Coordinates of C-alpha atoms in Angstrom, one line a residue:
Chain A
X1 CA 104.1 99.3 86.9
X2 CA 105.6 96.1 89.1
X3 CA 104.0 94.2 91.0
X4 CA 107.0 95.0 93.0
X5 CA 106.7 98.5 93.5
X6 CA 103.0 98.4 94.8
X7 CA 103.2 95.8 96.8
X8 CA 100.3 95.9 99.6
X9 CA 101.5 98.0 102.7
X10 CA 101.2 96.0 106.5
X11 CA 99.1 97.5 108.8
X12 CA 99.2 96.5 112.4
X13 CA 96.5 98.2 114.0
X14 CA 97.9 99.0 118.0
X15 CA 100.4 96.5 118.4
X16 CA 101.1 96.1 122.0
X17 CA 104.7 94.5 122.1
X18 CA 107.4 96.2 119.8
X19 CA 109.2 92.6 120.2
X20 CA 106.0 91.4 117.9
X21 CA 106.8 94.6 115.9
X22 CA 109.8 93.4 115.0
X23 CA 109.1 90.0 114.7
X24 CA 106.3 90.9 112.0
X25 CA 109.1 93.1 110.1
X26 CA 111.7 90.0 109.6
X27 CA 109.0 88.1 108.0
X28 CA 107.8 90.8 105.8
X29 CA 111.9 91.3 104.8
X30 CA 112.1 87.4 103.8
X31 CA 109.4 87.5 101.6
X32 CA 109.7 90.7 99.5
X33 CA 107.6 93.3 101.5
X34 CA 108.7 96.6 103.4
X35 CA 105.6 98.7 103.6
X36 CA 105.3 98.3 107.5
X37 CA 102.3 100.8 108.6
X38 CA 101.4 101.3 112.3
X39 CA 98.2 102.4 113.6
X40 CA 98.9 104.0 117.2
X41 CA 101.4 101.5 119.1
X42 CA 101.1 100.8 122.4
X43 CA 104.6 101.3 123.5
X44 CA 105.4 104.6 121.5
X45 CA 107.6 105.1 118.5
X46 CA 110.5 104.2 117.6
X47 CA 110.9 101.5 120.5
X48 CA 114.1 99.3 120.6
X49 CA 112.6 95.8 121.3
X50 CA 110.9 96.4 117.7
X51 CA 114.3 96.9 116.4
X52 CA 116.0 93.8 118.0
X53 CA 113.5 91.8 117.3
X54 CA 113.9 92.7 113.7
X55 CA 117.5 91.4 113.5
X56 CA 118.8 92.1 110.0
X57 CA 115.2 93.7 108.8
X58 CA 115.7 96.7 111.1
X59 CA 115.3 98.9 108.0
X60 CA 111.4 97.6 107.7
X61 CA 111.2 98.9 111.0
X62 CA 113.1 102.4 110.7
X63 CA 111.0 103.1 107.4
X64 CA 107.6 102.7 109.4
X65 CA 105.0 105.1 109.5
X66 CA 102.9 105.5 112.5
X67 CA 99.4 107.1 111.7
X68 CA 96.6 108.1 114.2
X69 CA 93.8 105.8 113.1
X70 CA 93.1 103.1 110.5
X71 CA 91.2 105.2 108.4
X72 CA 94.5 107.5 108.0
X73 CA 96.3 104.8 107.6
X74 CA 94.8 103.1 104.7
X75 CA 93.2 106.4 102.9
X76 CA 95.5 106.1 99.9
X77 CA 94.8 102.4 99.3
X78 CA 92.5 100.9 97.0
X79 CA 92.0 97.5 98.4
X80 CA 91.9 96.6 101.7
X81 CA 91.7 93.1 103.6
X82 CA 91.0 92.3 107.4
X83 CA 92.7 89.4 109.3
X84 CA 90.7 87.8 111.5
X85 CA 90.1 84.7 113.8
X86 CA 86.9 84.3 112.6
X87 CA 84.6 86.0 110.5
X88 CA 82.3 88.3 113.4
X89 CA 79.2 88.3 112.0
X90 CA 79.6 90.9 109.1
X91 CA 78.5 90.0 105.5
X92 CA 81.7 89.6 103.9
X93 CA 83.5 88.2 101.2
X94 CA 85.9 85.6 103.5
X95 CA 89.3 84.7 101.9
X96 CA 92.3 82.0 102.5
X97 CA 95.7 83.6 102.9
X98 CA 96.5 81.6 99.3
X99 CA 93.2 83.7 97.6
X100 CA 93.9 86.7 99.3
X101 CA 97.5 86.8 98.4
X102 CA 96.1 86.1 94.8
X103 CA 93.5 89.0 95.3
X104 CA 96.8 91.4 96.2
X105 CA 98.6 90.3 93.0
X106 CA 95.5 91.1 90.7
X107 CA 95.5 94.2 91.7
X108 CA 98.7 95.3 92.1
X109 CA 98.7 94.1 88.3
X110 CA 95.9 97.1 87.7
X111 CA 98.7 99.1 89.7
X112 CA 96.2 99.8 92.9
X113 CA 97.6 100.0 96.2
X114 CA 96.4 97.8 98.9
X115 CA 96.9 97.0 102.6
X116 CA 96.5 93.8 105.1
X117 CA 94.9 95.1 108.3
X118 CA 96.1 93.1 111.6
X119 CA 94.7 93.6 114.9
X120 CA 95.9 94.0 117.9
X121 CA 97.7 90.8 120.2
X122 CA 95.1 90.4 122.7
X123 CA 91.9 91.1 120.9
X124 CA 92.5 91.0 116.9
X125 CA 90.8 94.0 114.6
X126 CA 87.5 95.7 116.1
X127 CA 84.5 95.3 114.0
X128 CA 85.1 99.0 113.1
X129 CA 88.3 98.3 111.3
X130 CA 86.8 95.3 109.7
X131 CA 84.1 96.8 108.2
X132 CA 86.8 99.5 106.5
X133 CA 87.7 96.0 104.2
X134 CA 86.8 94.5 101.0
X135 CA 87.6 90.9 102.2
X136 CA 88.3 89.1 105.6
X137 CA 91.2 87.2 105.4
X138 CA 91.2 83.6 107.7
X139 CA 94.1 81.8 108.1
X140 CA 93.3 77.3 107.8
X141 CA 94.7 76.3 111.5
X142 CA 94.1 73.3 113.2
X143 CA 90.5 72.7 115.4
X144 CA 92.2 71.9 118.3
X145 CA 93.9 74.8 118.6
X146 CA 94.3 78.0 116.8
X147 CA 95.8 80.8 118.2
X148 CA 98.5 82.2 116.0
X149 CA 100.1 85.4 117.2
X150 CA 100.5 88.7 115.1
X151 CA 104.0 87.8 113.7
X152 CA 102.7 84.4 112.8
X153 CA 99.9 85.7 110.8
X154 CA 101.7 88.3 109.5
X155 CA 104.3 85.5 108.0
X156 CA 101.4 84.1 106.7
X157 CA 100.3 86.5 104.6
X158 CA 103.6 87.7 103.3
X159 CA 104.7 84.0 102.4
X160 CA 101.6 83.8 100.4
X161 CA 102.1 87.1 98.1
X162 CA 105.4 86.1 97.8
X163 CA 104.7 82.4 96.6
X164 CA 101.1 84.3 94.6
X165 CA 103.8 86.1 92.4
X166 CA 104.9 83.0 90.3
X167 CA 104.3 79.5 89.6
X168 CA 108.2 78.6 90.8
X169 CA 109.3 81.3 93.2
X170 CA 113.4 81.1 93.7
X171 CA 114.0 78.9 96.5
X172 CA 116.2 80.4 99.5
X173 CA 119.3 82.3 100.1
X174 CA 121.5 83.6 97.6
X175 CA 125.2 83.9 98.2
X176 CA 128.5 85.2 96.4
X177 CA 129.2 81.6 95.3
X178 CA 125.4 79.9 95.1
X179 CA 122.3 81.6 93.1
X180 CA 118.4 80.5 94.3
X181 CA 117.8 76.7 94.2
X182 CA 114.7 75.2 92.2
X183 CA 112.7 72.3 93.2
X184 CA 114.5 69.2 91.6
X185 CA 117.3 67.3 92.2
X186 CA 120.5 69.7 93.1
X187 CA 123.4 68.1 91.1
X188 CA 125.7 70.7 93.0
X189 CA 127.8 71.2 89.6
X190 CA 127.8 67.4 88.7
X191 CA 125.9 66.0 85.9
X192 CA 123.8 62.4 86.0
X193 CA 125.6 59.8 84.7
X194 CA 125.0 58.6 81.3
X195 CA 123.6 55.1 80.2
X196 CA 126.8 53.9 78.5
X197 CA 128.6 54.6 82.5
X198 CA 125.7 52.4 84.2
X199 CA 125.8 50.1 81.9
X200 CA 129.4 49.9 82.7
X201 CA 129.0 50.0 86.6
X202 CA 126.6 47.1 86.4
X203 CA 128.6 45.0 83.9
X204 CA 131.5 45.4 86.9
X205 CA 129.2 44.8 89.6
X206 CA 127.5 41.5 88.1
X207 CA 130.9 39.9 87.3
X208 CA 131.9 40.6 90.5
X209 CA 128.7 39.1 92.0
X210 CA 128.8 36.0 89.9
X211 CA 132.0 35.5 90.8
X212 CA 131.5 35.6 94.5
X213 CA 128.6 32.9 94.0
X214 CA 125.7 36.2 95.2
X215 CA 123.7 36.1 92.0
X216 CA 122.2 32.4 92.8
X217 CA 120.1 30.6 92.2
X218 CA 120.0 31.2 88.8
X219 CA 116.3 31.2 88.1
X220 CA 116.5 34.0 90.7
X221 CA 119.4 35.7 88.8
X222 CA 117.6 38.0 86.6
X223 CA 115.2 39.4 88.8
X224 CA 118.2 40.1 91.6
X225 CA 119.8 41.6 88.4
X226 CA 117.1 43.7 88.0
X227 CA 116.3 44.9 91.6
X228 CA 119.8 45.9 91.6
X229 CA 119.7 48.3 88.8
X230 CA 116.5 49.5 89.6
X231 CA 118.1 50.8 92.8
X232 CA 120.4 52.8 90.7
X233 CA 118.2 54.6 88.7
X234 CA 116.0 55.0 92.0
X235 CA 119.6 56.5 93.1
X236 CA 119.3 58.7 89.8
X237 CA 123.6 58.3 89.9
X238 CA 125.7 61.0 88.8
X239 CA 129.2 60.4 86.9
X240 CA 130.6 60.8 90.5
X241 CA 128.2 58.6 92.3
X242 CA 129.1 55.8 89.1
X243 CA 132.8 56.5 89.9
X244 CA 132.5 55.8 93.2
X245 CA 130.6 52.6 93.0
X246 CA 133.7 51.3 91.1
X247 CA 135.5 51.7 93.7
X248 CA 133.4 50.6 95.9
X249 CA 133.1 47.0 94.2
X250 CA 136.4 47.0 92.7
X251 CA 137.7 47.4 96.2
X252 CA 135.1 44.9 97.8
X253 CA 136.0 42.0 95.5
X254 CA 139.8 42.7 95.8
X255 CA 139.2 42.4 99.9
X256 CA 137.4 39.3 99.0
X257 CA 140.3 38.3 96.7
X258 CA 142.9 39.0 99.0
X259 CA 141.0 37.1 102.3
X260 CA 141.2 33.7 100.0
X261 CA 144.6 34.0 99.4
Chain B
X1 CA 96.0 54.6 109.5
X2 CA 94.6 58.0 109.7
X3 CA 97.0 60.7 108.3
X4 CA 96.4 62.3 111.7
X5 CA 98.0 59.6 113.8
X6 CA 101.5 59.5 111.5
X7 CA 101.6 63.2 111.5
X8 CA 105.6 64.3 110.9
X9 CA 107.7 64.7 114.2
X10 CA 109.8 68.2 113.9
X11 CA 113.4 67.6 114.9
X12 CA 114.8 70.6 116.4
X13 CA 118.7 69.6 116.0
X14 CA 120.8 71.9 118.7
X15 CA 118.5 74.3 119.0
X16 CA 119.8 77.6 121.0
X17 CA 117.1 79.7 122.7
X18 CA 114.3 78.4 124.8
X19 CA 112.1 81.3 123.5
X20 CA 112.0 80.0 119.6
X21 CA 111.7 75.9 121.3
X22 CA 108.5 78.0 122.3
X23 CA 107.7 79.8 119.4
X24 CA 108.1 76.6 117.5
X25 CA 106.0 74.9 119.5
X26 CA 102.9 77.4 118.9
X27 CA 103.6 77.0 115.4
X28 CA 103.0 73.5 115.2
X29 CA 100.0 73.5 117.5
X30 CA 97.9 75.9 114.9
X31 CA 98.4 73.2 112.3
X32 CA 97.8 70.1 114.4
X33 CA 101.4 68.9 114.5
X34 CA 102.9 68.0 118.2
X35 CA 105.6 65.9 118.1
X36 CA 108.1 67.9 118.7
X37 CA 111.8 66.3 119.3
X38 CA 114.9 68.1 120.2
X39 CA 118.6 67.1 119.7
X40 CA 120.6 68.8 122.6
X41 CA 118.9 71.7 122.9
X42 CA 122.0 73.6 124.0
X43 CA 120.4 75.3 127.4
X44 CA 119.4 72.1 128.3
X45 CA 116.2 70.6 129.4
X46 CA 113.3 71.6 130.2
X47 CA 113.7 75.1 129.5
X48 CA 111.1 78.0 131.3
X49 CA 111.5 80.4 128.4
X50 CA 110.1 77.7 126.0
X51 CA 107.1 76.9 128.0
X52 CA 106.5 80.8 128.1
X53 CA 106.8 81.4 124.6
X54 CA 104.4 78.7 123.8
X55 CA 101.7 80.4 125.6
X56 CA 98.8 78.1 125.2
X57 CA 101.0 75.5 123.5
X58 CA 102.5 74.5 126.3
X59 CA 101.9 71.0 125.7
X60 CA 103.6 70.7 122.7
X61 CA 106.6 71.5 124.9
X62 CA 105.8 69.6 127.7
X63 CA 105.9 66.4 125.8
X64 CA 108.8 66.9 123.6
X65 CA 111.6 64.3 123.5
X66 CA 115.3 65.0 124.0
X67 CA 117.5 62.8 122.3
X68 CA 121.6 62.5 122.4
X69 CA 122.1 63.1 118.4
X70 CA 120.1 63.2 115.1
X71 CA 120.7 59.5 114.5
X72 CA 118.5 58.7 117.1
X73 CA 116.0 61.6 117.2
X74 CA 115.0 59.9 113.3
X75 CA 115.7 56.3 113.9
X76 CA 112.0 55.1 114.0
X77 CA 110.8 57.1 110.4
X78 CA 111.2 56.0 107.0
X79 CA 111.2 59.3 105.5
X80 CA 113.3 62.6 106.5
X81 CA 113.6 65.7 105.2
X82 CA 116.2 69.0 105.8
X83 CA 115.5 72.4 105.8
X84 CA 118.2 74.7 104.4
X85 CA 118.6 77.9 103.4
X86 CA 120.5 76.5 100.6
X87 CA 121.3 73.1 98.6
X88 CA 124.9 72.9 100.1
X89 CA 126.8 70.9 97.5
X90 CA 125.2 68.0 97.8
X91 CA 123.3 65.8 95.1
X92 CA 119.7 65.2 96.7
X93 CA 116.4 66.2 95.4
X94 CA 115.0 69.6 96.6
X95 CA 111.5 70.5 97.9
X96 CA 109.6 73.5 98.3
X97 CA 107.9 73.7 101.3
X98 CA 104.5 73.1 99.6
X99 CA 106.0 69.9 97.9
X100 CA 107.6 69.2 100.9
X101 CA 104.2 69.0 102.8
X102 CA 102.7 67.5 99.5
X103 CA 105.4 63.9 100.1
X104 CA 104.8 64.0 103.8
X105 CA 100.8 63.4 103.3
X106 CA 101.7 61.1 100.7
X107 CA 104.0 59.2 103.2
X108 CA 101.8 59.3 105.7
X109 CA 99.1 58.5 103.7
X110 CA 101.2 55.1 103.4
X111 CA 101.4 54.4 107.4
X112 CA 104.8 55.7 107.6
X113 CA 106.4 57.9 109.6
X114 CA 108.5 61.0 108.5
X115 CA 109.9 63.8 110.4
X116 CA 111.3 67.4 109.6
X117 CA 114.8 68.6 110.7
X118 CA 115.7 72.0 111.5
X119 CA 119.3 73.3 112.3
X120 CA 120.4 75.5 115.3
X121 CA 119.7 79.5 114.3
X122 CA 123.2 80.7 114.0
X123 CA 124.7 77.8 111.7
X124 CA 121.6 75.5 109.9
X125 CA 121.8 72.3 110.2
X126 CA 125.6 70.5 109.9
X127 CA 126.4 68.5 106.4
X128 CA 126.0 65.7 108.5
X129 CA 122.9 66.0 109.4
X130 CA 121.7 66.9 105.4
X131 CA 123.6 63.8 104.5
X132 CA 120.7 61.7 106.8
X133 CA 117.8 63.1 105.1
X134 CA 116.0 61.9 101.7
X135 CA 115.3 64.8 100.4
X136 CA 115.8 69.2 101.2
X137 CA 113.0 71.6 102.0
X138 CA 114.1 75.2 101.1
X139 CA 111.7 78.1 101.3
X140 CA 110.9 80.6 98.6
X141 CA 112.1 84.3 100.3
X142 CA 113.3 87.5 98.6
X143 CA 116.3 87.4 97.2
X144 CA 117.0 91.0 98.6
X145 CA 116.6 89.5 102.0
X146 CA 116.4 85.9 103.0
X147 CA 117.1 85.2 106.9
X148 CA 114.1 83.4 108.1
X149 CA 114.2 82.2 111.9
X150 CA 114.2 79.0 113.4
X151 CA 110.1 79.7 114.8
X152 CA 109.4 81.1 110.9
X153 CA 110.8 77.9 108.8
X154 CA 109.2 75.6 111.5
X155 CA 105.6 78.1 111.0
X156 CA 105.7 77.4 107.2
X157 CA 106.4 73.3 107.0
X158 CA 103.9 73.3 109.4
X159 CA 100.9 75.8 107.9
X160 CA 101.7 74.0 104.6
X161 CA 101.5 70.2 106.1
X162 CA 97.9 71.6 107.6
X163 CA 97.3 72.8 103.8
X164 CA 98.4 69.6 102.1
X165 CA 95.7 67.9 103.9
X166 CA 92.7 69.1 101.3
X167 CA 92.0 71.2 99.0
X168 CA 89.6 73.2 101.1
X169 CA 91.2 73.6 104.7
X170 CA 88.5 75.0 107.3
X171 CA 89.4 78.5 108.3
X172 CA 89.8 79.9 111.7
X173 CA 88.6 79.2 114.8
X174 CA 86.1 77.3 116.4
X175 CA 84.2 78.5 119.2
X176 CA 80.8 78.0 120.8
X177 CA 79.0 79.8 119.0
X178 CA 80.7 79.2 115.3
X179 CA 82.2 76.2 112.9
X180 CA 85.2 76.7 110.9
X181 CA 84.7 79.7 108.2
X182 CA 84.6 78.9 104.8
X183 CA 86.1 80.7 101.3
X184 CA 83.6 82.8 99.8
X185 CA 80.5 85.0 101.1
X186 CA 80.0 85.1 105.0
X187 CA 76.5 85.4 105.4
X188 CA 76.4 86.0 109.2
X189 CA 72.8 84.0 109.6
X190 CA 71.4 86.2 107.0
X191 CA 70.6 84.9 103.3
X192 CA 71.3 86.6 99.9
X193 CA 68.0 88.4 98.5
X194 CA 65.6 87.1 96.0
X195 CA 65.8 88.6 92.5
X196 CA 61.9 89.7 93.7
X197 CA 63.2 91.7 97.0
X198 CA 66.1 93.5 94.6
X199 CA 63.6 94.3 91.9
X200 CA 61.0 95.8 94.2
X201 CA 64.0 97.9 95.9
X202 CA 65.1 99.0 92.4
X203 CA 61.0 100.1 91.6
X204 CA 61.1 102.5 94.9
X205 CA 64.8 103.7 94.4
X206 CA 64.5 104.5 90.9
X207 CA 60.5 106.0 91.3
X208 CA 62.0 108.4 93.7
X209 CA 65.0 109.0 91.9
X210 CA 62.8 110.0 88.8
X211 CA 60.9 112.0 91.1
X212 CA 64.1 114.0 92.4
X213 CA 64.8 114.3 89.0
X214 CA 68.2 112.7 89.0
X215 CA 67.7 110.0 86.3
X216 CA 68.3 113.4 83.8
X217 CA 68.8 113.8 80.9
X218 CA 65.8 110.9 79.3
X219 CA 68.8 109.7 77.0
X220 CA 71.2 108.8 79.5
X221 CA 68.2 107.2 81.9
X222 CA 68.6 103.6 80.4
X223 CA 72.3 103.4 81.6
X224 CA 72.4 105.2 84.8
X225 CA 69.8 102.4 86.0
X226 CA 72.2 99.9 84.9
X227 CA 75.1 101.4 87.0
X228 CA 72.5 101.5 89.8
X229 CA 71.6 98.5 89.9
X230 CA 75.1 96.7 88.9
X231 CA 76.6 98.1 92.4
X232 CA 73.7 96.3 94.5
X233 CA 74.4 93.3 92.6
X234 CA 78.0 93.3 93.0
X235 CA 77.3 94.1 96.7
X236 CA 75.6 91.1 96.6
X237 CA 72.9 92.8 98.8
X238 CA 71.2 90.5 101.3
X239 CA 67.3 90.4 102.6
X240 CA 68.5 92.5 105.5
X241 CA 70.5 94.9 103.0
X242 CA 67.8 95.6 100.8
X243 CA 65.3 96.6 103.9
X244 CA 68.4 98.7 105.0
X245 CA 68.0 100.5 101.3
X246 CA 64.4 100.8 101.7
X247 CA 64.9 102.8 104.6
X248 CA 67.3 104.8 103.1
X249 CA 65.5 105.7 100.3
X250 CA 62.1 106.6 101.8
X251 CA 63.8 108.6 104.5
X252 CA 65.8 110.7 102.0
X253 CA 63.0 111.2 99.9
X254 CA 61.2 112.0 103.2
X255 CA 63.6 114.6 104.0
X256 CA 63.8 116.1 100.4
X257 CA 60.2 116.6 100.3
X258 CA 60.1 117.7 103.9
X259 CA 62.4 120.6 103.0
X260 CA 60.5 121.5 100.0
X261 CA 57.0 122.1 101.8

């Protein structure tokens, strides 16, 4: 079984604003998740500000399924973690977002279900509904102020299962023309230039400085020589980038040239 | 220089709704990031939908900086990054966000200042505005469905710049009566029991036990005590737990032999 296909279902425990509804169902969409379970919204269901707010991840919202308590809505699950603000006096095992998103992986591996409980806006889970969970999940925020709202923790969470899934997750949008981007440098369908084209750019570029009297004195030469190239590699030049630093000094010295004639 | 006092300024270039100004604004609070500077923010400035949407944050807000174009929002840093949802044809090195986070401690780690830009929500930022940066942060999303907002890419640079800053972030929040939480067993003032308190549970639980005639037949005895007892070590039963257990035991036993006189 794929990780993919049991991926831990979302359960927002009586969310009071459908806008946050929504809000929490955009994040899921970007990072791979769509189980959206709701535990006795405030506002009814279906409401529209949930779909709004959803923008293009409406469909998390329309495939929602509302249940009448917590303990309905997590009966089938195997696993199940809290998020809270802190950890409410209850021995448990407490987890960061990055180890409970590794947690979820493991054992969607052993092809168990699991859920992520979230509380509601204004008060976060009851201890009732925490104590229905393996782990508490706490998010690192700063000490001066931490007050992240349900969408923001719910981004959280789905960011990290997504990144939990492999070492070099696909970075960002793919298009008709573009597939994901890797970490690296993007050569956008270039190559790096070679040695033998350096070389030749900085052959061009040192005649051109000797001649216009820059590379003195010449007990400094060598080290102004080798500042210079060391700025191209820094550059890591592509056959482009070499082509146009040609012109570039090819075009500079016959300025220079032409202003002395 | 603390990296604290060099934190990265978030550039919000032509931002369009006051509401995710807000948002944003929150977002970089939780992590202990507040310079927040906006390039035109296309309803102008100061906006009451941003303060609103802040909630708490306000301040982050309140002491934002407006500024007539990116070239001056990023004039006093020495190292910018882009976010993008995509490389955009251009030869520069690409981040993830964790990376991302990982160069700006490093930077500012150094004493220097770096900043983060993000584009308005309909467009991204312009090629322009890519061309000014060192380097391109792009998140990892689903490839099914990749639109994150404006207040979700700000909420991830920012939750991974908090990360970046140790191995072992403090969790949660801080209130009177508790620190930071911690990864790994919350013991809620209690303390895990002695190996002396778990074997003196296990006499009483497996006396009555033999007594009720439930450790049956003699040949399977051995290993149903080692199941027992596994599950209150993988409970990783407390001093408090184990008098809980006591109780249990003697009042069931109680009971049973209250029905059978």
């Amino acid at each position: 079984m794929s990780v993919r296909r049991v991926a831990p279902a979302v359960v927002l425990v009586n969310p009071q604003l459908g806008e946050n509804i929504g809000f929490a169902a955009r994040a899921l969409a970007n990072f791979g998740l769509s189980g959206l379970r709701l535990v006795e919204p405030r506002d009814g269901w279906p409401n529209d500000r949930a779909h709004a707010a959803a923008a293009g991840a409406a469909f998390v919202v329309e495939t929602a399924t509302v249940y009448p308590s917590v303990e309905a809505a997590i009966e089938d699950l195997n696993f199940v973690l809290a998020t809270t603000a802190r950890p409410r006096e209850m021995v448990k095992p407490v987890l960061s977002p990055e180890s409970a998103a590794r947690a979820l992986v493991a054992v969607a591996l052993r092809g168990e279900r699991s859920g992520i409980l979230f509380g509601p806006e204004r008060s976060g889970l009851d201890n009732d509904a925490i104590a229905l969970a393996d782990a508490i999940v706490i998010a690192p925020v700063s000490q001066d102020f931490a007050s992240l709202s349900l969408p923001q923790a719910v981004l959280i969470l789905a960011y990290e299962w997504l990144k939990a899934q492999g070492a070099s997750p696909a970075l960002g949008r793919v298009t008709k023309f573009d597939g994901p981007a890797a970490e690296g440098l993007e050569l956008a369908g270039t190559r790096k230039a070679t040695r033998a084209e350096l070389l030749g750019l900085f052959a061009h570029l040192e005649e051109e400085l000797d001649r216009a009297g820059f590379l003195r004195p010449p007990e400094k030469r060598a080290s102004m020589v080798r500042s210079i190239r060391n700025m191209f590699h820094r550059m890591a030049a592509t056959e482009q980038d070499v082509q146009t630093w040609r012109g570039i000094v090819a075009s500079l010295a016959a300025a220079r040239k032409g202003t002395r004639t």
